[in-house]
Short mmCIF file of C-alpha atoms in Angstrom, two decimals:
data_model
loop_
_atom_site.label_atom_id
_atom_site.label_comp_id
_atom_site.label_asym_id
_atom_site.label_seq_id
_atom_site.Cartn_x
_atom_site.Cartn_y
_atom_site.Cartn_z
CA MET A 17 -36.06 0.31 14.85
CA THR A 18 -33.16 -0.72 16.96
CA THR A 19 -30.63 -3.41 16.32
CA HIS A 20 -27.70 -4.99 18.07
CA LEU A 21 -25.61 -5.08 14.86
CA LYS A 22 -22.50 -2.89 14.95
CA GLY A 23 -22.47 -2.71 11.14
CA GLN A 24 -19.84 -2.89 8.45
CA LYS A 25 -17.51 -0.13 7.38
CA MET A 26 -17.01 0.99 3.77
CA PHE A 27 -13.59 0.86 2.15
CA ILE A 28 -12.28 4.30 1.07
CA ALA A 29 -8.74 4.66 -0.32
CA GLY A 30 -7.50 1.76 1.79
CA GLU A 31 -9.15 2.75 4.99
CA TRP A 32 -12.29 1.24 6.65
CA VAL A 33 -14.61 4.12 7.19
CA SER A 34 -17.95 4.41 9.06
CA SER A 35 -20.69 6.97 8.71
CA GLU A 36 -23.43 8.47 10.90
CA GLN A 37 -26.11 7.34 8.57
CA THR A 38 -26.55 3.65 7.77
CA ILE A 39 -28.38 1.29 5.43
CA GLU A 40 -30.03 -1.88 6.52
CA VAL A 41 -29.10 -4.91 4.51
CA ARG A 42 -31.96 -7.46 4.61
CA ASN A 43 -32.28 -11.06 3.74
CA PRO A 44 -34.85 -11.21 0.98
CA GLN A 45 -36.04 -14.59 2.25
CA ASP A 46 -37.65 -13.30 5.38
CA ASN A 47 -36.77 -9.56 5.33
CA THR A 48 -34.62 -9.84 8.48
CA ILE A 49 -31.79 -7.39 8.98
CA ILE A 50 -28.45 -9.15 8.51
CA ASP A 51 -26.17 -6.18 8.76
CA LEU A 52 -25.73 -2.37 8.44
CA VAL A 53 -23.50 -0.52 6.07
CA PRO A 54 -22.64 3.16 5.89
CA ALA A 55 -24.84 5.45 3.82
CA ALA A 56 -22.21 7.65 2.24
CA SER A 57 -22.78 11.33 1.70
CA VAL A 58 -21.82 13.39 -1.36
CA GLU A 59 -18.91 14.73 0.72
CA ASP A 60 -17.73 11.17 1.29
CA MET A 61 -17.87 10.43 -2.45
CA LEU A 62 -15.97 13.60 -3.32
CA ASN A 63 -13.34 12.77 -0.79
CA CYS A 64 -13.13 9.26 -2.15
CA LEU A 65 -12.64 10.56 -5.71
CA GLU A 66 -9.89 12.99 -4.62
CA GLN A 67 -8.06 10.02 -3.05
CA ALA A 68 -8.60 8.03 -6.24
CA LYS A 69 -6.81 10.73 -8.28
CA HIS A 70 -3.67 9.89 -6.24
CA GLY A 71 -4.56 6.21 -6.43
CA ALA A 72 -4.47 6.34 -10.27
CA GLU A 73 -0.89 7.59 -10.12
CA ILE A 74 0.10 4.84 -7.65
CA ALA A 75 -1.69 2.13 -9.75
CA ALA A 76 0.03 3.30 -12.99
CA ALA A 77 3.37 3.10 -11.31
CA MET A 78 2.86 -0.53 -10.08
CA PRO A 79 5.05 -2.91 -12.09
CA VAL A 80 3.11 -5.75 -13.78
CA HIS A 81 4.59 -8.38 -11.50
CA GLN A 82 3.18 -6.51 -8.44
CA ARG A 83 -0.27 -6.32 -10.03
CA ILE A 84 -0.18 -9.99 -10.72
CA LYS A 85 0.93 -10.82 -7.15
CA VAL A 86 -1.80 -8.64 -5.60
CA ILE A 87 -4.63 -9.99 -7.72
CA ASN A 88 -3.55 -13.58 -7.18
CA GLY A 89 -3.25 -12.82 -3.44
CA ALA A 90 -6.85 -11.61 -3.38
CA ALA A 91 -7.98 -14.72 -5.20
CA ASP A 92 -6.04 -16.92 -2.69
CA TYR A 93 -7.77 -15.05 0.18
CA ILE A 94 -11.23 -15.68 -1.23
CA GLU A 95 -10.38 -19.35 -1.94
CA GLU A 96 -9.25 -19.74 1.73
CA HIS A 97 -12.48 -18.26 2.97
CA HIS A 98 -14.69 -19.72 0.32
CA LYS A 99 -17.46 -20.81 2.64
CA LYS A 100 -17.68 -17.31 4.29
CA TYR A 101 -18.07 -15.63 0.87
CA ALA A 102 -20.76 -18.15 -0.35
CA GLN A 103 -22.74 -17.72 2.83
CA THR A 104 -22.59 -13.99 2.49
CA ILE A 105 -23.93 -14.13 -1.05
CA ALA A 106 -26.69 -16.57 -0.11
CA MET A 107 -27.79 -14.27 2.77
CA GLU A 108 -27.87 -10.94 1.03
CA SER A 109 -28.97 -11.91 -2.48
CA SER A 110 -31.49 -14.16 -4.08
CA LYS A 111 -29.06 -17.02 -4.67
CA THR A 112 -29.24 -20.38 -3.08
CA ILE A 113 -26.07 -21.75 -1.31
CA ARG A 114 -25.35 -23.87 -4.35
CA GLU A 115 -25.64 -20.93 -6.71
CA ALA A 116 -23.59 -18.81 -4.38
CA THR A 117 -20.80 -21.38 -4.06
CA LYS A 118 -20.54 -21.44 -7.87
CA GLU A 119 -20.36 -17.71 -8.02
CA VAL A 120 -17.43 -17.62 -5.53
CA GLY A 121 -15.62 -20.07 -7.71
CA ARG A 122 -16.26 -17.95 -10.75
CA ALA A 123 -15.05 -14.83 -8.93
CA ILE A 124 -11.76 -16.62 -8.06
CA GLN A 125 -11.37 -17.54 -11.70
CA THR A 126 -12.13 -13.92 -12.82
CA LEU A 127 -9.32 -12.64 -10.63
CA ARG A 128 -6.87 -15.42 -11.79
CA ILE A 129 -7.59 -14.56 -15.44
CA SER A 130 -7.08 -10.85 -14.64
CA ALA A 131 -3.66 -11.61 -13.19
CA GLU A 132 -2.81 -13.53 -16.32
CA GLU A 133 -4.04 -10.86 -18.70
CA ALA A 134 -1.95 -8.23 -16.91
CA ARG A 135 1.17 -9.70 -18.53
CA ARG A 136 -0.49 -9.61 -21.99
CA ILE A 137 -1.18 -5.85 -22.30
CA ASN A 138 0.88 -5.55 -25.47
CA GLY A 139 1.44 -3.01 -28.23
CA GLU A 140 2.74 -3.43 -31.74
CA THR A 141 5.39 -2.12 -34.02
CA ILE A 142 4.14 0.11 -36.88
CA PRO A 143 5.72 0.05 -40.35
CA PHE A 144 5.84 3.80 -40.83
CA ASP A 145 7.68 3.31 -44.13
CA GLN A 146 4.40 2.21 -45.72
CA SER A 147 3.83 5.86 -46.31
CA PRO A 148 6.10 7.57 -48.96
CA GLY A 149 8.51 9.96 -47.28
CA SER A 150 8.51 8.07 -43.94
CA GLU A 151 11.34 5.70 -44.79
CA SER A 152 13.49 7.07 -41.92
CA ARG A 153 10.81 6.59 -39.27
CA ILE A 154 10.22 3.62 -36.93
CA GLY A 155 7.84 3.29 -34.00
CA TYR A 156 5.21 1.42 -32.13
CA PHE A 157 2.11 1.81 -30.02
CA TYR A 158 1.37 0.72 -26.49
CA ARG A 159 -1.52 0.76 -24.07
CA PHE A 160 -1.56 2.83 -20.90
CA PRO A 161 -4.04 3.12 -17.97
CA ILE A 162 -7.05 5.43 -18.47
CA GLY A 163 -6.90 6.70 -14.82
CA VAL A 164 -9.85 6.72 -12.43
CA ILE A 165 -12.72 4.26 -13.20
CA ALA A 166 -16.16 4.43 -11.65
CA ALA A 167 -17.92 1.13 -11.37
CA ILE A 168 -21.60 0.63 -10.48
CA THR A 169 -22.58 -3.02 -9.92
CA PRO A 170 -25.88 -4.89 -9.62
CA PHE A 171 -27.37 -7.23 -7.01
CA ASN A 172 -27.83 -10.39 -9.02
CA ASP A 173 -24.02 -11.41 -8.99
CA PRO A 174 -22.86 -9.26 -6.01
CA LEU A 175 -19.32 -10.79 -5.97
CA ASN A 176 -18.34 -11.91 -9.44
CA LEU A 177 -19.65 -8.91 -11.32
CA VAL A 178 -17.73 -6.67 -8.91
CA ALA A 179 -14.65 -8.82 -9.58
CA HIS A 180 -15.25 -8.23 -13.33
CA LYS A 181 -14.73 -4.53 -12.74
CA ILE A 182 -11.88 -4.53 -10.12
CA GLY A 183 -9.78 -7.34 -11.58
CA PRO A 184 -9.21 -5.81 -15.01
CA ALA A 185 -8.96 -2.33 -13.56
CA ILE A 186 -6.04 -3.24 -11.30
CA ALA A 187 -4.47 -5.47 -13.98
CA SER A 188 -4.28 -2.46 -16.34
CA GLY A 189 -2.94 -0.06 -13.72
CA ASN A 190 -6.03 1.94 -12.93
CA ALA A 191 -7.68 3.22 -9.71
CA ILE A 192 -11.31 2.19 -9.28
CA VAL A 193 -14.18 3.37 -7.16
CA VAL A 194 -16.98 0.84 -6.77
CA LYS A 195 -20.53 1.67 -5.83
CA PRO A 196 -22.20 -1.76 -5.23
CA ALA A 197 -25.89 -2.36 -5.32
CA THR A 198 -27.58 -0.86 -2.23
CA VAL A 199 -29.29 -4.13 -1.33
CA THR A 200 -26.15 -6.43 -1.72
CA PRO A 201 -23.11 -4.43 -0.55
CA LEU A 202 -21.58 -7.10 1.74
CA SER A 203 -19.99 -9.22 -0.97
CA ALA A 204 -18.33 -6.23 -2.53
CA LEU A 205 -16.87 -5.21 0.88
CA LEU A 206 -15.55 -8.77 1.29
CA LEU A 207 -13.82 -8.36 -2.10
CA ALA A 208 -12.22 -5.15 -0.85
CA GLU A 209 -11.11 -7.07 2.18
CA ALA A 210 -9.39 -9.62 0.04
CA PHE A 211 -7.46 -6.97 -1.91
CA SER A 212 -6.50 -5.17 1.37
CA PHE A 213 -5.19 -8.42 2.74
CA ALA A 214 -3.26 -9.00 -0.53
CA GLY A 215 -1.37 -5.76 -0.13
CA LEU A 216 -2.99 -3.56 -2.72
CA PRO A 217 -1.58 0.02 -2.19
CA ALA A 218 -3.94 2.42 -0.47
CA LYS A 219 -6.04 4.70 -2.70
CA VAL A 220 -6.16 2.32 -5.69
CA LEU A 221 -9.46 0.74 -4.69
CA SER A 222 -12.56 2.14 -2.89
CA VAL A 223 -15.92 0.38 -2.28
CA ILE A 224 -18.27 3.09 -1.14
CA THR A 225 -21.78 2.10 0.03
CA GLY A 226 -24.82 4.38 -0.23
CA HIS A 227 -27.92 5.22 -2.11
CA GLY A 228 -27.44 5.81 -5.81
CA ARG A 229 -29.89 8.71 -5.80
CA GLU A 230 -27.58 10.55 -3.31
CA ILE A 231 -24.09 9.73 -4.43
CA GLY A 232 -24.50 8.38 -7.97
CA ASP A 233 -24.39 11.74 -9.82
CA ALA A 234 -21.29 12.83 -7.91
CA LEU A 235 -19.49 9.64 -9.06
CA VAL A 236 -20.39 9.56 -12.69
CA THR A 237 -20.07 13.37 -13.41
CA HIS A 238 -16.75 13.92 -11.55
CA PRO A 239 -14.07 15.31 -13.96
CA ALA A 240 -11.39 12.98 -12.51
CA VAL A 241 -13.38 9.88 -13.59
CA ARG A 242 -12.27 8.92 -17.05
CA MET A 243 -14.48 5.85 -17.44
CA VAL A 244 -17.83 4.65 -16.13
CA THR A 245 -18.55 0.91 -16.23
CA PHE A 246 -22.16 -0.02 -15.34
CA THR A 247 -24.02 -3.25 -15.14
CA GLY A 248 -27.75 -2.89 -14.50
CA GLY A 249 -31.08 -1.86 -16.11
CA LEU A 250 -31.70 0.05 -19.32
CA GLU A 251 -33.34 3.13 -17.67
CA ALA A 252 -30.53 3.68 -15.19
CA GLY A 253 -27.91 3.10 -17.86
CA GLU A 254 -29.56 5.80 -20.11
CA GLN A 255 -29.50 8.28 -17.23
CA ILE A 256 -25.81 7.56 -16.52
CA VAL A 257 -24.90 8.08 -20.18
CA SER A 258 -26.81 11.36 -20.33
CA LYS A 259 -25.01 12.69 -17.22
CA ALA A 260 -21.50 11.30 -17.54
CA GLY A 261 -20.14 13.74 -20.17
CA LEU A 262 -16.97 13.03 -22.16
CA LYS A 263 -15.89 9.81 -20.67
CA LYS A 264 -15.43 6.15 -21.78
CA ILE A 265 -18.63 4.29 -21.17
CA SER A 266 -19.15 0.57 -20.76
CA MET A 267 -22.77 -0.54 -20.37
CA GLU A 268 -24.00 -4.05 -19.74
CA LEU A 269 -27.69 -3.62 -19.68
CA GLY A 270 -30.79 -5.74 -19.99
CA SER A 271 -31.97 -8.51 -22.27
CA ASN A 272 -34.98 -10.55 -23.37
CA SER A 273 -33.00 -13.62 -24.36
CA PRO A 274 -34.46 -16.00 -26.97
CA VAL A 275 -33.72 -19.71 -27.45
CA ILE A 276 -34.61 -21.58 -30.69
CA VAL A 277 -35.30 -25.30 -30.48
CA LEU A 278 -35.49 -26.99 -33.92
CA GLY A 279 -37.19 -30.36 -34.67
CA ASP A 280 -33.94 -32.31 -34.88
CA ALA A 281 -32.74 -31.10 -31.47
CA ASP A 282 -31.96 -33.31 -28.45
CA ILE A 283 -35.20 -32.43 -26.63
CA GLU A 284 -34.08 -33.71 -23.25
CA ASP A 285 -30.89 -31.68 -23.34
CA ALA A 286 -32.68 -28.60 -24.54
CA VAL A 287 -35.31 -28.85 -21.79
CA GLU A 288 -32.70 -29.34 -19.10
CA SER A 289 -30.56 -26.43 -20.28
CA CYS A 290 -33.50 -24.05 -20.75
CA VAL A 291 -35.06 -24.82 -17.36
CA SER A 292 -31.83 -24.07 -15.66
CA GLY A 293 -31.29 -21.06 -17.85
CA ALA A 294 -34.74 -19.59 -17.04
CA PHE A 295 -34.79 -20.04 -13.35
CA TRP A 296 -31.17 -19.60 -12.14
CA ALA A 297 -30.97 -17.05 -9.45
CA ALA A 298 -34.79 -16.81 -9.53
CA GLY A 299 -34.60 -15.63 -13.14
CA GLN A 300 -32.67 -12.51 -12.11
CA ASN A 301 -29.97 -12.97 -14.77
CA CYS A 302 -29.43 -10.66 -17.68
CA LEU A 303 -28.72 -13.83 -19.78
CA GLY A 304 -31.69 -15.78 -18.45
CA VAL A 305 -33.87 -17.64 -20.96
CA GLN A 306 -37.04 -15.68 -21.44
CA ARG A 307 -38.52 -16.71 -24.80
CA ILE A 308 -38.24 -20.16 -26.27
CA TYR A 309 -39.28 -20.64 -29.97
CA ILE A 310 -39.94 -24.36 -30.59
CA GLU A 311 -40.49 -25.95 -34.00
CA LYS A 312 -44.08 -27.06 -34.34
CA SER A 313 -43.24 -30.80 -34.80
CA ILE A 314 -41.81 -31.07 -31.31
CA PHE A 315 -43.67 -28.30 -29.57
CA GLN A 316 -46.04 -30.50 -27.48
CA SER A 317 -43.30 -32.90 -26.41
CA PHE A 318 -40.96 -30.06 -25.41
CA GLN A 319 -43.70 -28.20 -23.59
CA SER A 320 -44.77 -31.22 -21.51
CA GLN A 321 -41.14 -32.14 -20.56
CA PHE A 322 -40.41 -28.50 -19.77
CA VAL A 323 -43.45 -28.15 -17.45
CA GLU A 324 -42.60 -31.48 -15.82
CA GLN A 325 -39.07 -30.41 -14.96
CA THR A 326 -40.20 -26.98 -13.83
CA ASN A 327 -42.72 -28.62 -11.44
CA GLY A 328 -39.86 -30.66 -9.92
CA TYR A 329 -37.99 -27.42 -8.91
CA ILE A 330 -37.60 -27.15 -5.11
CA VAL A 331 -38.31 -23.65 -3.98
CA GLY A 332 -37.44 -22.66 -0.40
CA ASP A 333 -34.62 -21.96 2.06
CA LYS A 334 -31.62 -20.44 0.25
CA GLN A 335 -29.16 -21.99 2.72
CA SER A 336 -30.31 -25.58 2.03
CA GLU A 337 -28.28 -27.59 -0.45
CA LEU A 338 -31.55 -29.12 -1.63
CA THR A 339 -33.09 -25.80 -2.79
CA ASP A 340 -33.12 -25.09 -6.48
CA MET A 341 -34.57 -21.56 -6.32
CA GLY A 342 -34.84 -18.95 -3.69
CA PRO A 343 -36.88 -15.65 -3.52
CA LEU A 344 -36.51 -12.64 -5.63
CA ILE A 345 -34.42 -9.78 -4.25
CA SER A 346 -37.48 -8.20 -2.61
CA GLU A 347 -41.17 -8.55 -2.27
CA LYS A 348 -41.52 -5.39 -4.40
CA GLU A 349 -39.72 -7.15 -7.30
CA ALA A 350 -41.94 -10.22 -6.82
CA ILE A 351 -45.01 -7.98 -7.02
CA ARG A 352 -43.64 -6.43 -10.14
CA VAL A 353 -43.25 -9.86 -11.91
CA GLU A 354 -46.69 -10.82 -10.61
CA LYS A 355 -48.22 -7.74 -12.39
CA LEU A 356 -46.43 -8.54 -15.61
CA VAL A 357 -47.84 -12.09 -15.62
CA ASP A 358 -51.33 -10.90 -14.73
CA GLU A 359 -51.24 -8.39 -17.62
CA ALA A 360 -50.31 -11.15 -20.03
CA VAL A 361 -52.98 -13.54 -18.72
CA GLY A 362 -55.50 -10.71 -19.06
CA LYS A 363 -54.58 -10.44 -22.73
CA GLY A 364 -54.97 -14.14 -23.33
CA ALA A 365 -51.77 -15.82 -22.09
CA VAL A 366 -52.10 -19.21 -20.52
CA ILE A 367 -50.24 -20.29 -17.43
CA LEU A 368 -48.99 -23.82 -17.71
CA THR A 369 -47.48 -23.87 -14.19
CA GLY A 370 -46.58 -21.40 -11.48
CA GLY A 371 -48.02 -17.87 -11.51
CA LYS A 372 -48.21 -17.66 -7.75
CA ARG A 373 -46.50 -15.39 -5.28
CA ASN A 374 -45.74 -15.66 -1.50
CA GLY A 375 -43.98 -12.61 -0.26
CA ALA A 376 -40.68 -12.28 -2.24
CA TYR A 377 -41.12 -15.78 -3.61
CA TYR A 378 -42.56 -16.22 -7.10
CA LEU A 379 -42.98 -19.74 -8.29
CA PRO A 380 -41.21 -20.87 -11.51
CA THR A 381 -43.74 -19.89 -14.14
CA VAL A 382 -44.20 -21.18 -17.71
CA LEU A 383 -46.58 -19.39 -20.09
CA THR A 384 -47.78 -20.00 -23.60
CA ASP A 385 -49.98 -18.05 -26.04
CA VAL A 386 -48.48 -14.78 -24.95
CA PRO A 387 -49.49 -11.89 -27.21
CA SER A 388 -46.58 -9.96 -28.68
CA THR A 389 -48.01 -6.80 -27.23
CA CYS A 390 -47.53 -7.83 -23.59
CA LYS A 391 -44.63 -6.31 -21.64
CA LEU A 392 -43.44 -9.86 -20.78
CA ALA A 393 -42.84 -10.45 -24.55
CA GLU A 394 -41.11 -7.13 -25.18
CA GLU A 395 -39.22 -6.24 -22.05
CA GLU A 396 -36.79 -7.82 -19.67
CA ILE A 397 -38.68 -9.86 -17.14
CA PHE A 398 -35.80 -10.35 -14.57
CA GLY A 399 -37.80 -12.98 -12.74
CA PRO A 400 -38.62 -16.74 -12.94
CA VAL A 401 -40.91 -16.54 -15.94
CA VAL A 402 -40.45 -18.17 -19.39
CA LEU A 403 -42.61 -17.91 -22.51
CA LEU A 404 -43.08 -20.92 -24.93
CA TYR A 405 -43.96 -20.34 -28.62
CA SER A 406 -44.60 -22.67 -31.51
CA VAL A 407 -42.93 -21.73 -34.76
CA ALA A 408 -43.16 -23.08 -38.25
CA ASN A 409 -39.41 -22.99 -39.07
CA LEU A 410 -36.07 -21.31 -38.30
CA ASP A 411 -36.84 -18.20 -40.34
CA GLU A 412 -39.88 -17.44 -38.26
CA ALA A 413 -37.91 -18.13 -35.02
CA ILE A 414 -35.09 -15.77 -36.10
CA ALA A 415 -37.56 -13.00 -36.99
CA LEU A 416 -39.36 -13.25 -33.71
CA SER A 417 -36.11 -13.47 -31.84
CA ASN A 418 -34.94 -10.22 -33.41
CA SER A 419 -38.30 -8.49 -32.86
CA VAL A 420 -37.33 -6.87 -29.50
CA ASN A 421 -35.04 -3.97 -28.70
CA TYR A 422 -32.57 -6.12 -26.84
CA GLY A 423 -29.72 -8.35 -28.16
CA LEU A 424 -27.43 -9.78 -25.47
CA GLN A 425 -27.19 -13.49 -26.14
CA ALA A 426 -29.30 -16.29 -27.80
CA GLY A 427 -29.26 -20.03 -27.97
CA ILE A 428 -30.15 -22.52 -30.65
CA PHE A 429 -30.60 -26.27 -30.31
CA THR A 430 -30.14 -28.23 -33.56
CA LYS A 431 -27.92 -31.03 -35.02
CA ASN A 432 -27.98 -29.31 -38.48
CA ILE A 433 -24.74 -27.25 -38.95
CA ASP A 434 -26.27 -25.30 -41.82
CA MET A 435 -29.26 -24.22 -39.55
CA ALA A 436 -26.85 -23.34 -36.77
CA TYR A 437 -24.74 -21.12 -39.07
CA LYS A 438 -27.85 -19.37 -40.43
CA ALA A 439 -28.89 -18.55 -36.96
CA ILE A 440 -25.43 -17.36 -36.09
CA ALA A 441 -25.42 -15.00 -39.10
CA LYS A 442 -29.00 -13.68 -38.71
CA LEU A 443 -29.60 -13.39 -34.88
CA ASP A 444 -29.01 -9.73 -33.88
CA VAL A 445 -27.17 -10.42 -30.60
CA GLY A 446 -23.75 -10.28 -28.99
CA GLY A 447 -23.41 -14.04 -28.63
CA VAL A 448 -25.00 -17.20 -29.97
CA MET A 449 -24.82 -20.45 -27.94
CA VAL A 450 -25.27 -23.55 -30.12
CA ASN A 451 -26.81 -26.49 -28.27
CA ASP A 452 -26.81 -24.51 -25.11
CA SER A 453 -29.17 -21.98 -23.47
CA SER A 454 -28.68 -18.27 -23.81
CA ASP A 455 -27.33 -17.99 -20.23
CA TYR A 456 -24.05 -19.84 -20.89
CA ARG A 457 -20.99 -17.79 -20.24
CA ILE A 458 -17.38 -18.18 -19.10
CA ASP A 459 -15.54 -15.21 -17.63
CA ALA A 460 -12.80 -15.11 -20.23
CA MET A 461 -15.06 -14.60 -23.23
CA PRO A 462 -16.12 -11.23 -24.69
CA PHE A 463 -19.46 -10.37 -23.15
CA GLY A 464 -21.94 -7.74 -24.18
CA GLY A 465 -24.87 -7.00 -26.49
CA VAL A 466 -26.29 -4.85 -29.26
CA LYS A 467 -29.33 -2.57 -29.37
CA ASN A 468 -30.56 -1.75 -25.85
CA SER A 469 -28.42 -4.46 -24.30
CA GLY A 470 -25.43 -2.22 -23.95
CA LEU A 471 -22.21 -0.69 -25.16
CA GLY A 472 -18.76 -2.29 -25.26
CA ARG A 473 -17.69 -5.69 -24.05
CA GLU A 474 -16.72 -7.22 -20.71
CA GLY A 475 -14.66 -10.31 -20.09
CA ILE A 476 -11.25 -9.67 -18.66
CA LYS A 477 -9.16 -9.23 -21.82
CA PHE A 478 -11.83 -7.09 -23.43
CA SER A 479 -12.47 -5.01 -20.34
CA ILE A 480 -8.68 -4.23 -20.21
CA GLN A 481 -9.00 -2.97 -23.81
CA GLU A 482 -11.81 -0.61 -22.64
CA MET A 483 -9.83 0.42 -19.54
CA THR A 484 -6.70 1.50 -21.36
CA GLU A 485 -5.79 4.01 -24.02
CA THR A 486 -3.43 3.71 -26.97
CA LYS A 487 -0.28 5.84 -27.30
CA VAL A 488 1.72 6.00 -30.56
CA VAL A 489 5.48 6.56 -30.48
CA CYS A 490 7.43 7.47 -33.66
CA PHE A 491 11.13 7.98 -33.99
CA LYS A 492 12.46 9.99 -36.92
CA LEU A 493 16.04 8.73 -37.50
CA PRO A 494 18.93 10.66 -38.96
CA GLY A 495 19.01 10.54 -42.67
CA GLN A 496 20.97 7.65 -44.15
#
């Protein structure tokens, strides 16, 4: 296949670099080629990591005020070119232009918070005289950069989830090498462009494009890499952990997020929140609402309103401001979701609406009577499919919510504070949203899960904790 596109370059140690081999970046809406990016080789990656070793020294020596200035400068650049960033996200990913515009705003906020948190990397004094015989000792601890960080990012938030790696890494004085998702590399390269424009010293940041199967192992196993931060699927995360060796690991993996709706809830609010939470970004959201447990007394009312709102969703052109939902990231992914739904229907599940595919598009789909043995009920769907269940009470809803091997976030709708607190205490997840769907998140909060949903916490302040080490200093004073 021939193309008139000249193609993008990848960003290695402050330089824009091309490659003989390229990767086609396609628009999932119609599968057209929108750009080309380099397909880095193992040699490219090894060279990149050698440069990053020097970059770590440069980053650690950057005074805090310089880190703040650079990060804010990158945020300013994105803000100035907001439309360009949003259009790029909406072309290469599944997001509509409205969803993409919101993501750009969040990425700017992520960087602004990173700049603020750079000034708050504090230590503490230690009362050594709490130990008998240490009366003449005083000291403290402080946090220092870990060194070189490897970041592997997903396609579903191709700008903001990259910002969630780069912002804290630079704020805490580290070098970082980013391997963005193969299908959505353009947004990550635009983020590198912003940092380059802002005056980030060379070698501190690299964004290297390529196939994970070819360059991934070289990145995560390299002895210079002191931390691997990964956002993506469970299977890939397990492979990375098994290969990385003695490194810090941060894993933000999959989910199968539950929402509980009790009989006293504001049904209209719950429906509106859960419809948005289920179908945002075509359901390709680790926090997306997947299972909804509704108390029996309001089940029929909730179900009818939920289906009605779902049927009102406008599915179509991503670049239209009127569109509510675009395609999945590829036809292959849409076929995968289609097969999951077909399996559930074959076991007795009932489709209330949706259940139809056209290329990479899969209509917003609502199911009920889904057996617990179906993959839809147990695994992460990562598509626009939501399951409705009728439950007798909160205890049953909590038990069913906890019955899967994931635990990222959950939601509960109720006006009863005692019920809310019971759910908070009993739900086995990393976050509980009260009177909100499971997909609510701000970029400053600690974010992560339990069980198969991951290790560690993201959110700028908490990422900085992961990306730094503690050093203790103790002075023995002359005897008095």
